[in-house]
Amino acid sequence: MLSRAVCGTSRQLAPALGYLGSRQKHSLPDLPYDYGALEPHINAQIMQLHHSKHHAAYVNNLNVTEEKYQEALAKGDVTAQIALQPALKFNGGGHINHSIFWTNLSPNGGGEPKGELLEAIKRDFGSFDKFKEKLTAASVGVQGSGWGWLGFNKERGHLQIAACPNQDPLQGTTGLIPLLGIDVWEHAYYLQYKNVRPDYLKAIWNVINWENVTGKIHGLQKVNHDRYADHTLMIPAR
């Protein structure tokens, strides 16, 4: 059963920034594969620009914004702190989202997930094909720029599809735990697919790293086993 969430821009991301006095700067993560490794589905030029220019810009701007926030915090300038919130949300979200996105892709990806993840998809969406159609539709339907997501609703114990505008981070704006993100900003596909987003979305399924998505689920279950013992992804006994 599809439970689709759209991240509301009215829910502002308000991170705890009291640690900034001793914080380390954010850095651009290395890709776990070469820029050309995802060809022919995503070409090397797109990957290089996307990672080394776009993601790098989010990281740099996040560091600058956090420095300004630290200054405003030290001065007790609440007005300046509030004014910096949109930049923190946008650049922080861009860094979070892309850091997940790169690991969700693999030159050895594609096909269908296996085991518990596949069973959970069948339980919550009916079949893998139906899930694929629904996440693709949510991603195609993003107006302007944004992301399509598969997340985990820890309160209901179910997988959930969401669409987020701009760089809104999934967990920070909906509470869903991000498992799989699809970037539908034009910089993710325009050089290869022009403005035909559905063609890009059709291609990206060939490089989805299901082992990575499964690993996120296992990590979530390990961390939250005691607290969410009744809300796991396991299929109920029939």
PDB file of C-alpha atoms in Angstrom:
ATOM      1  CA  MET A   1       0.000   0.000   0.000  1.00  0.00           C
ATOM      2  CA  LEU A   2       1.459   3.282  -1.074  1.00  0.00           C
ATOM      3  CA  SER A   3       1.744   5.968   1.527  1.00  0.00           C
ATOM      4  CA  ARG A   4       3.224   8.924  -0.286  1.00  0.00           C
ATOM      5  CA  ALA A   5       4.619  11.898   1.533  1.00  0.00           C
ATOM      6  CA  VAL A   6       5.587  15.234   0.064  1.00  0.00           C
ATOM      7  CA  CYS A   7       8.061  17.204   2.101  1.00  0.00           C
ATOM      8  CA  GLY A   8       6.437  20.418   3.235  1.00  0.00           C
ATOM      9  CA  THR A   9       8.548  23.513   2.939  1.00  0.00           C
ATOM     10  CA  SER A  10       6.744  24.877   5.969  1.00  0.00           C
ATOM     11  CA  ARG A  11       8.559  22.374   8.163  1.00  0.00           C
ATOM     12  CA  GLN A  12      11.862  24.153   8.569  1.00  0.00           C
ATOM     13  CA  LEU A  13      15.040  22.234   9.189  1.00  0.00           C
ATOM     14  CA  ALA A  14      16.389  23.436  12.518  1.00  0.00           C
ATOM     15  CA  PRO A  15      19.591  21.519  13.284  1.00  0.00           C
ATOM     16  CA  ALA A  16      21.267  21.605  16.631  1.00  0.00           C
ATOM     17  CA  LEU A  17      24.284  23.762  15.986  1.00  0.00           C
ATOM     18  CA  GLY A  18      25.653  24.270  19.448  1.00  0.00           C
ATOM     19  CA  TYR A  19      28.579  22.031  18.571  1.00  0.00           C
ATOM     20  CA  LEU A  20      29.889  24.426  15.932  1.00  0.00           C
ATOM     21  CA  GLY A  21      32.603  25.875  18.101  1.00  0.00           C
ATOM     22  CA  SER A  22      34.583  22.627  17.850  1.00  0.00           C
ATOM     23  CA  ARG A  23      33.158  21.243  14.613  1.00  0.00           C
ATOM     24  CA  GLN A  24      35.186  19.907  11.707  1.00  0.00           C
ATOM     25  CA  LYS A  25      34.380  21.153   8.244  1.00  0.00           C
ATOM     26  CA  HIS A  26      32.352  18.984   5.924  1.00  0.00           C
ATOM     27  CA  SER A  27      34.212  17.453   3.004  1.00  0.00           C
ATOM     28  CA  LEU A  28      33.275  16.040  -0.379  1.00  0.00           C
ATOM     29  CA  PRO A  29      33.133  12.220  -0.137  1.00  0.00           C
ATOM     30  CA  ASP A  30      34.996  10.152  -2.700  1.00  0.00           C
ATOM     31  CA  LEU A  31      32.906   8.113  -5.108  1.00  0.00           C
ATOM     32  CA  PRO A  32      33.172   4.322  -4.679  1.00  0.00           C
ATOM     33  CA  TYR A  33      33.625   3.988  -8.471  1.00  0.00           C
ATOM     34  CA  ASP A  34      35.081   5.915 -11.422  1.00  0.00           C
ATOM     35  CA  TYR A  35      33.120   8.672 -13.133  1.00  0.00           C
ATOM     36  CA  GLY A  36      32.629   6.506 -16.205  1.00  0.00           C
ATOM     37  CA  ALA A  37      31.675   3.353 -14.328  1.00  0.00           C
ATOM     38  CA  LEU A  38      27.916   3.860 -14.705  1.00  0.00           C
ATOM     39  CA  GLU A  39      27.984   4.212 -18.492  1.00  0.00           C
ATOM     40  CA  PRO A  40      26.015   3.861 -20.685  1.00  0.00           C
ATOM     41  CA  HIS A  41      23.227   4.644 -18.232  1.00  0.00           C
ATOM     42  CA  ILE A  42      24.826   7.779 -16.743  1.00  0.00           C
ATOM     43  CA  ASN A  43      27.802   9.133 -18.631  1.00  0.00           C
ATOM     44  CA  ALA A  44      31.147  10.213 -17.199  1.00  0.00           C
ATOM     45  CA  GLN A  45      30.687  13.901 -17.999  1.00  0.00           C
ATOM     46  CA  ILE A  46      27.485  14.068 -15.953  1.00  0.00           C
ATOM     47  CA  MET A  47      29.030  12.192 -13.051  1.00  0.00           C
ATOM     48  CA  GLN A  48      32.137  14.381 -12.977  1.00  0.00           C
ATOM     49  CA  LEU A  49      30.177  17.635 -13.056  1.00  0.00           C
ATOM     50  CA  HIS A  50      27.552  16.369 -10.644  1.00  0.00           C
ATOM     51  CA  HIS A  51      30.082  15.217  -8.068  1.00  0.00           C
ATOM     52  CA  SER A  52      33.044  17.579  -8.424  1.00  0.00           C
ATOM     53  CA  LYS A  53      31.045  20.756  -9.121  1.00  0.00           C
ATOM     54  CA  HIS A  54      27.468  20.515  -7.846  1.00  0.00           C
ATOM     55  CA  HIS A  55      27.997  18.387  -4.740  1.00  0.00           C
ATOM     56  CA  ALA A  56      31.216  20.251  -3.988  1.00  0.00           C
ATOM     57  CA  ALA A  57      29.307  23.543  -4.114  1.00  0.00           C
ATOM     58  CA  TYR A  58      26.819  22.295  -1.533  1.00  0.00           C
ATOM     59  CA  VAL A  59      29.674  21.255   0.748  1.00  0.00           C
ATOM     60  CA  ASN A  60      31.515  24.567   0.398  1.00  0.00           C
ATOM     61  CA  ASN A  61      28.377  26.641   0.894  1.00  0.00           C
ATOM     62  CA  LEU A  62      27.378  24.564   3.906  1.00  0.00           C
ATOM     63  CA  ASN A  63      30.738  25.233   5.549  1.00  0.00           C
ATOM     64  CA  VAL A  64      30.458  28.962   4.862  1.00  0.00           C
ATOM     65  CA  THR A  65      26.904  29.081   6.186  1.00  0.00           C
ATOM     66  CA  GLU A  66      27.793  27.191   9.334  1.00  0.00           C
ATOM     67  CA  GLU A  67      30.645  29.626  10.003  1.00  0.00           C
ATOM     68  CA  LYS A  68      28.222  32.538   9.666  1.00  0.00           C
ATOM     69  CA  TYR A  69      25.771  30.744  11.934  1.00  0.00           C
ATOM     70  CA  GLN A  70      28.490  30.226  14.514  1.00  0.00           C
ATOM     71  CA  GLU A  71      29.243  33.939  14.476  1.00  0.00           C
ATOM     72  CA  ALA A  72      25.553  34.791  14.831  1.00  0.00           C
ATOM     73  CA  LEU A  73      25.226  32.283  17.663  1.00  0.00           C
ATOM     74  CA  ALA A  74      28.206  33.765  19.498  1.00  0.00           C
ATOM     75  CA  LYS A  75      26.726  37.255  19.158  1.00  0.00           C
ATOM     76  CA  GLY A  76      23.274  36.138  20.188  1.00  0.00           C
ATOM     77  CA  ASP A  77      21.934  37.485  16.895  1.00  0.00           C
ATOM     78  CA  VAL A  78      18.702  35.528  16.576  1.00  0.00           C
ATOM     79  CA  THR A  79      17.622  37.436  13.467  1.00  0.00           C
ATOM     80  CA  ALA A  80      20.772  36.382  11.626  1.00  0.00           C
ATOM     81  CA  GLN A  81      20.354  32.796  12.817  1.00  0.00           C
ATOM     82  CA  ILE A  82      16.831  32.693  11.408  1.00  0.00           C
ATOM     83  CA  ALA A  83      17.958  34.282   8.146  1.00  0.00           C
ATOM     84  CA  LEU A  84      20.582  31.546   7.691  1.00  0.00           C
ATOM     85  CA  GLN A  85      18.106  28.660   8.119  1.00  0.00           C
ATOM     86  CA  PRO A  86      17.150  28.419   4.403  1.00  0.00           C
ATOM     87  CA  ALA A  87      20.817  28.200   3.378  1.00  0.00           C
ATOM     88  CA  LEU A  88      21.481  25.553   6.021  1.00  0.00           C
ATOM     89  CA  LYS A  89      18.506  23.539   4.805  1.00  0.00           C
ATOM     90  CA  PHE A  90      19.385  23.855   1.126  1.00  0.00           C
ATOM     91  CA  ASN A  91      23.130  23.214   1.300  1.00  0.00           C
ATOM     92  CA  GLY A  92      22.951  20.782   4.196  1.00  0.00           C
ATOM     93  CA  GLY A  93      20.227  18.881   2.391  1.00  0.00           C
ATOM     94  CA  GLY A  94      22.242  18.899  -0.825  1.00  0.00           C
ATOM     95  CA  HIS A  95      25.222  17.390   0.984  1.00  0.00           C
ATOM     96  CA  ILE A  96      23.133  14.768   2.807  1.00  0.00           C
ATOM     97  CA  ASN A  97      21.135  13.790  -0.282  1.00  0.00           C
ATOM     98  CA  HIS A  98      24.087  13.406  -2.601  1.00  0.00           C
ATOM     99  CA  SER A  99      26.130  11.484  -0.039  1.00  0.00           C
ATOM    100  CA  ILE A 100      23.309   8.919   0.011  1.00  0.00           C
ATOM    101  CA  PHE A 101      22.764   9.038  -3.757  1.00  0.00           C
ATOM    102  CA  TRP A 102      26.317   8.047  -4.714  1.00  0.00           C
ATOM    103  CA  THR A 103      26.186   4.939  -2.541  1.00  0.00           C
ATOM    104  CA  ASN A 104      22.769   4.002  -3.972  1.00  0.00           C
ATOM    105  CA  LEU A 105      24.406   3.567  -7.398  1.00  0.00           C
ATOM    106  CA  SER A 106      26.777   0.883  -8.612  1.00  0.00           C
ATOM    107  CA  PRO A 107      28.170  -0.366 -11.931  1.00  0.00           C
ATOM    108  CA  ASN A 108      27.158  -3.818 -10.660  1.00  0.00           C
ATOM    109  CA  GLY A 109      23.645  -2.713  -9.766  1.00  0.00           C
ATOM    110  CA  GLY A 110      20.257  -3.156 -11.389  1.00  0.00           C
ATOM    111  CA  GLY A 111      17.864  -6.059 -11.376  1.00  0.00           C
ATOM    112  CA  GLU A 112      15.762  -6.709  -8.298  1.00  0.00           C
ATOM    113  CA  PRO A 113      16.626  -6.756  -4.606  1.00  0.00           C
ATOM    114  CA  LYS A 114      16.690 -10.059  -2.783  1.00  0.00           C
ATOM    115  CA  GLY A 115      15.614 -11.513   0.507  1.00  0.00           C
ATOM    116  CA  GLU A 116      14.015  -9.397   3.190  1.00  0.00           C
ATOM    117  CA  LEU A 117      14.027  -6.176   1.172  1.00  0.00           C
ATOM    118  CA  LEU A 118      12.183  -7.774  -1.728  1.00  0.00           C
ATOM    119  CA  GLU A 119       9.633  -9.313   0.651  1.00  0.00           C
ATOM    120  CA  ALA A 120       9.082  -5.950   2.340  1.00  0.00           C
ATOM    121  CA  ILE A 121       8.574  -4.286  -1.057  1.00  0.00           C
ATOM    122  CA  LYS A 122       6.021  -6.930  -2.008  1.00  0.00           C
ATOM    123  CA  ARG A 123       4.254  -6.474   1.314  1.00  0.00           C
ATOM    124  CA  ASP A 124       4.024  -2.686   1.102  1.00  0.00           C
ATOM    125  CA  PHE A 125       3.581  -2.171  -2.659  1.00  0.00           C
ATOM    126  CA  GLY A 126       2.194  -5.452  -3.999  1.00  0.00           C
ATOM    127  CA  SER A 127       5.156  -6.350  -6.204  1.00  0.00           C
ATOM    128  CA  PHE A 128       8.558  -5.053  -7.231  1.00  0.00           C
ATOM    129  CA  ASP A 129       7.162  -3.855 -10.565  1.00  0.00           C
ATOM    130  CA  LYS A 130       4.421  -1.877  -8.818  1.00  0.00           C
ATOM    131  CA  PHE A 131       6.968  -0.350  -6.460  1.00  0.00           C
ATOM    132  CA  LYS A 132       9.185   0.602  -9.388  1.00  0.00           C
ATOM    133  CA  GLU A 133       6.244   2.208 -11.194  1.00  0.00           C
ATOM    134  CA  LYS A 134       5.201   4.187  -8.115  1.00  0.00           C
ATOM    135  CA  LEU A 135       8.666   5.505  -7.279  1.00  0.00           C
ATOM    136  CA  THR A 136       9.226   6.389 -10.938  1.00  0.00           C
ATOM    137  CA  ALA A 137       5.877   8.214 -11.057  1.00  0.00           C
ATOM    138  CA  ALA A 138       6.675  10.125  -7.864  1.00  0.00           C
ATOM    139  CA  SER A 139      10.052  11.141  -9.301  1.00  0.00           C
ATOM    140  CA  VAL A 140       8.647  12.149 -12.688  1.00  0.00           C
ATOM    141  CA  GLY A 141       5.987  14.176 -10.909  1.00  0.00           C
ATOM    142  CA  VAL A 142       8.415  16.400  -9.000  1.00  0.00           C
ATOM    143  CA  GLN A 143       7.781  19.930 -10.239  1.00  0.00           C
ATOM    144  CA  GLY A 144      11.007  21.703 -11.058  1.00  0.00           C
ATOM    145  CA  SER A 145      13.866  20.186  -9.076  1.00  0.00           C
ATOM    146  CA  GLY A 146      13.880  17.643  -6.286  1.00  0.00           C
ATOM    147  CA  TRP A 147      14.144  14.000  -5.302  1.00  0.00           C
ATOM    148  CA  GLY A 148      12.175  10.776  -5.322  1.00  0.00           C
ATOM    149  CA  TRP A 149      12.708   8.588  -2.258  1.00  0.00           C
ATOM    150  CA  LEU A 150      12.117   5.187  -0.788  1.00  0.00           C
ATOM    151  CA  GLY A 151      12.092   5.662   2.958  1.00  0.00           C
ATOM    152  CA  PHE A 152      11.261   3.707   6.074  1.00  0.00           C
ATOM    153  CA  ASN A 153       8.497   4.910   8.352  1.00  0.00           C
ATOM    154  CA  LYS A 154       9.748   3.772  11.750  1.00  0.00           C
ATOM    155  CA  GLU A 155       6.459   4.576  13.492  1.00  0.00           C
ATOM    156  CA  ARG A 156       4.378   2.383  11.166  1.00  0.00           C
ATOM    157  CA  GLY A 157       7.106  -0.149  10.357  1.00  0.00           C
ATOM    158  CA  HIS A 158       6.533   0.235   6.609  1.00  0.00           C
ATOM    159  CA  LEU A 159       8.385   1.308   3.509  1.00  0.00           C
ATOM    160  CA  GLN A 160       7.081   4.585   2.107  1.00  0.00           C
ATOM    161  CA  ILE A 161       7.563   6.563  -1.102  1.00  0.00           C
ATOM    162  CA  ALA A 162       8.137  10.302  -0.854  1.00  0.00           C
ATOM    163  CA  ALA A 163       8.855  13.208  -3.170  1.00  0.00           C
ATOM    164  CA  CYS A 164      10.873  16.160  -1.876  1.00  0.00           C
ATOM    165  CA  PRO A 165      11.358  19.544  -3.577  1.00  0.00           C
ATOM    166  CA  ASN A 166      14.723  21.208  -4.093  1.00  0.00           C
ATOM    167  CA  GLN A 167      17.318  19.758  -1.673  1.00  0.00           C
ATOM    168  CA  ASP A 168      14.930  19.152   1.226  1.00  0.00           C
ATOM    169  CA  PRO A 169      16.440  16.245   3.198  1.00  0.00           C
ATOM    170  CA  LEU A 170      14.024  13.352   3.627  1.00  0.00           C
ATOM    171  CA  GLN A 171      14.514  12.620   7.312  1.00  0.00           C
ATOM    172  CA  GLY A 172      14.791  16.260   8.335  1.00  0.00           C
ATOM    173  CA  THR A 173      11.497  17.214   6.684  1.00  0.00           C
ATOM    174  CA  THR A 174       9.334  14.065   6.872  1.00  0.00           C
ATOM    175  CA  GLY A 175      10.886  11.878   9.579  1.00  0.00           C
ATOM    176  CA  LEU A 176      11.304   9.009   7.100  1.00  0.00           C
ATOM    177  CA  ILE A 177      14.615   7.149   7.155  1.00  0.00           C
ATOM    178  CA  PRO A 178      16.219   7.466   3.679  1.00  0.00           C
ATOM    179  CA  LEU A 179      16.989   4.178   1.948  1.00  0.00           C
ATOM    180  CA  LEU A 180      17.048   5.013  -1.771  1.00  0.00           C
ATOM    181  CA  GLY A 181      17.126   8.449  -3.367  1.00  0.00           C
ATOM    182  CA  ILE A 182      16.743   9.436  -7.023  1.00  0.00           C
ATOM    183  CA  ASP A 183      18.024  12.879  -7.955  1.00  0.00           C
ATOM    184  CA  VAL A 184      15.741  14.554 -10.502  1.00  0.00           C
ATOM    185  CA  TRP A 185      17.495  17.893 -10.685  1.00  0.00           C
ATOM    186  CA  GLU A 186      18.311  18.500 -14.360  1.00  0.00           C
ATOM    187  CA  HIS A 187      22.034  18.588 -13.613  1.00  0.00           C
ATOM    188  CA  ALA A 188      21.714  14.845 -12.856  1.00  0.00           C
ATOM    189  CA  TYR A 189      20.699  13.968 -16.417  1.00  0.00           C
ATOM    190  CA  TYR A 190      20.335  16.907 -18.844  1.00  0.00           C
ATOM    191  CA  LEU A 191      23.653  16.488 -20.690  1.00  0.00           C
ATOM    192  CA  GLN A 192      22.628  12.966 -21.678  1.00  0.00           C
ATOM    193  CA  TYR A 193      18.833  12.875 -21.620  1.00  0.00           C
ATOM    194  CA  LYS A 194      18.042  16.575 -22.275  1.00  0.00           C
ATOM    195  CA  ASN A 195      14.670  17.423 -20.718  1.00  0.00           C
ATOM    196  CA  VAL A 196      13.270  13.889 -21.011  1.00  0.00           C
ATOM    197  CA  ARG A 197      13.258  12.940 -17.343  1.00  0.00           C
ATOM    198  CA  PRO A 198      11.356   9.649 -17.879  1.00  0.00           C
ATOM    199  CA  ASP A 199      14.202   8.306 -20.050  1.00  0.00           C
ATOM    200  CA  TYR A 200      16.719   9.075 -17.307  1.00  0.00           C
ATOM    201  CA  LEU A 201      14.506   7.378 -14.734  1.00  0.00           C
ATOM    202  CA  LYS A 202      14.152   4.320 -16.922  1.00  0.00           C
ATOM    203  CA  ALA A 203      17.937   4.095 -17.219  1.00  0.00           C
ATOM    204  CA  ILE A 204      18.821   4.655 -13.570  1.00  0.00           C
ATOM    205  CA  TRP A 205      17.166   1.411 -12.471  1.00  0.00           C
ATOM    206  CA  ASN A 206      20.020  -0.388 -14.243  1.00  0.00           C
ATOM    207  CA  VAL A 207      22.545   0.941 -11.731  1.00  0.00           C
ATOM    208  CA  ILE A 208      20.608   0.872  -8.445  1.00  0.00           C
ATOM    209  CA  ASN A 209      22.764  -0.713  -5.750  1.00  0.00           C
ATOM    210  CA  TRP A 210      20.329  -2.992  -3.955  1.00  0.00           C
ATOM    211  CA  GLU A 211      23.047  -4.337  -1.677  1.00  0.00           C
ATOM    212  CA  ASN A 212      23.546  -0.804  -0.380  1.00  0.00           C
ATOM    213  CA  VAL A 213      19.816  -0.303   0.202  1.00  0.00           C
ATOM    214  CA  THR A 214      19.607  -3.644   2.003  1.00  0.00           C
ATOM    215  CA  GLY A 215      22.603  -2.670   4.112  1.00  0.00           C
ATOM    216  CA  LYS A 216      20.840   0.500   5.232  1.00  0.00           C
ATOM    217  CA  ILE A 217      17.856  -1.576   6.365  1.00  0.00           C
ATOM    218  CA  HIS A 218      20.037  -3.991   8.288  1.00  0.00           C
ATOM    219  CA  GLY A 219      21.854  -1.095   9.948  1.00  0.00           C
ATOM    220  CA  LEU A 220      18.547   0.494  10.895  1.00  0.00           C
ATOM    221  CA  GLN A 221      17.238  -2.728  12.396  1.00  0.00           C
ATOM    222  CA  LYS A 222      20.418  -3.266  14.407  1.00  0.00           C
ATOM    223  CA  VAL A 223      20.392   0.241  15.872  1.00  0.00           C
ATOM    224  CA  ASN A 224      16.665   0.324  16.592  1.00  0.00           C
ATOM    225  CA  HIS A 225      16.051  -3.333  17.465  1.00  0.00           C
ATOM    226  CA  ASP A 226      15.069  -2.733  21.080  1.00  0.00           C
ATOM    227  CA  ARG A 227      13.073   0.444  20.570  1.00  0.00           C
ATOM    228  CA  TYR A 228      11.259  -0.663  17.437  1.00  0.00           C
ATOM    229  CA  ALA A 229      10.963  -4.375  18.114  1.00  0.00           C
ATOM    230  CA  ASP A 230       7.388  -4.351  16.846  1.00  0.00           C
ATOM    231  CA  HIS A 231       8.177  -2.268  13.749  1.00  0.00           C
ATOM    232  CA  THR A 232      10.674  -4.244  11.707  1.00  0.00           C
ATOM    233  CA  LEU A 233      10.706  -4.821   7.975  1.00  0.00           C
ATOM    234  CA  MET A 234      10.219  -8.531   8.406  1.00  0.00           C
ATOM    235  CA  ILE A 235       7.178 -10.054   6.741  1.00  0.00           C
ATOM    236  CA  PRO A 236       4.625 -11.130   9.371  1.00  0.00           C
ATOM    237  CA  ALA A 237       4.131 -14.871   9.719  1.00  0.00           C
ATOM    238  CA  ARG A 238       1.215 -16.127   7.659  1.00  0.00           C
TER     239      ARG A 238
END
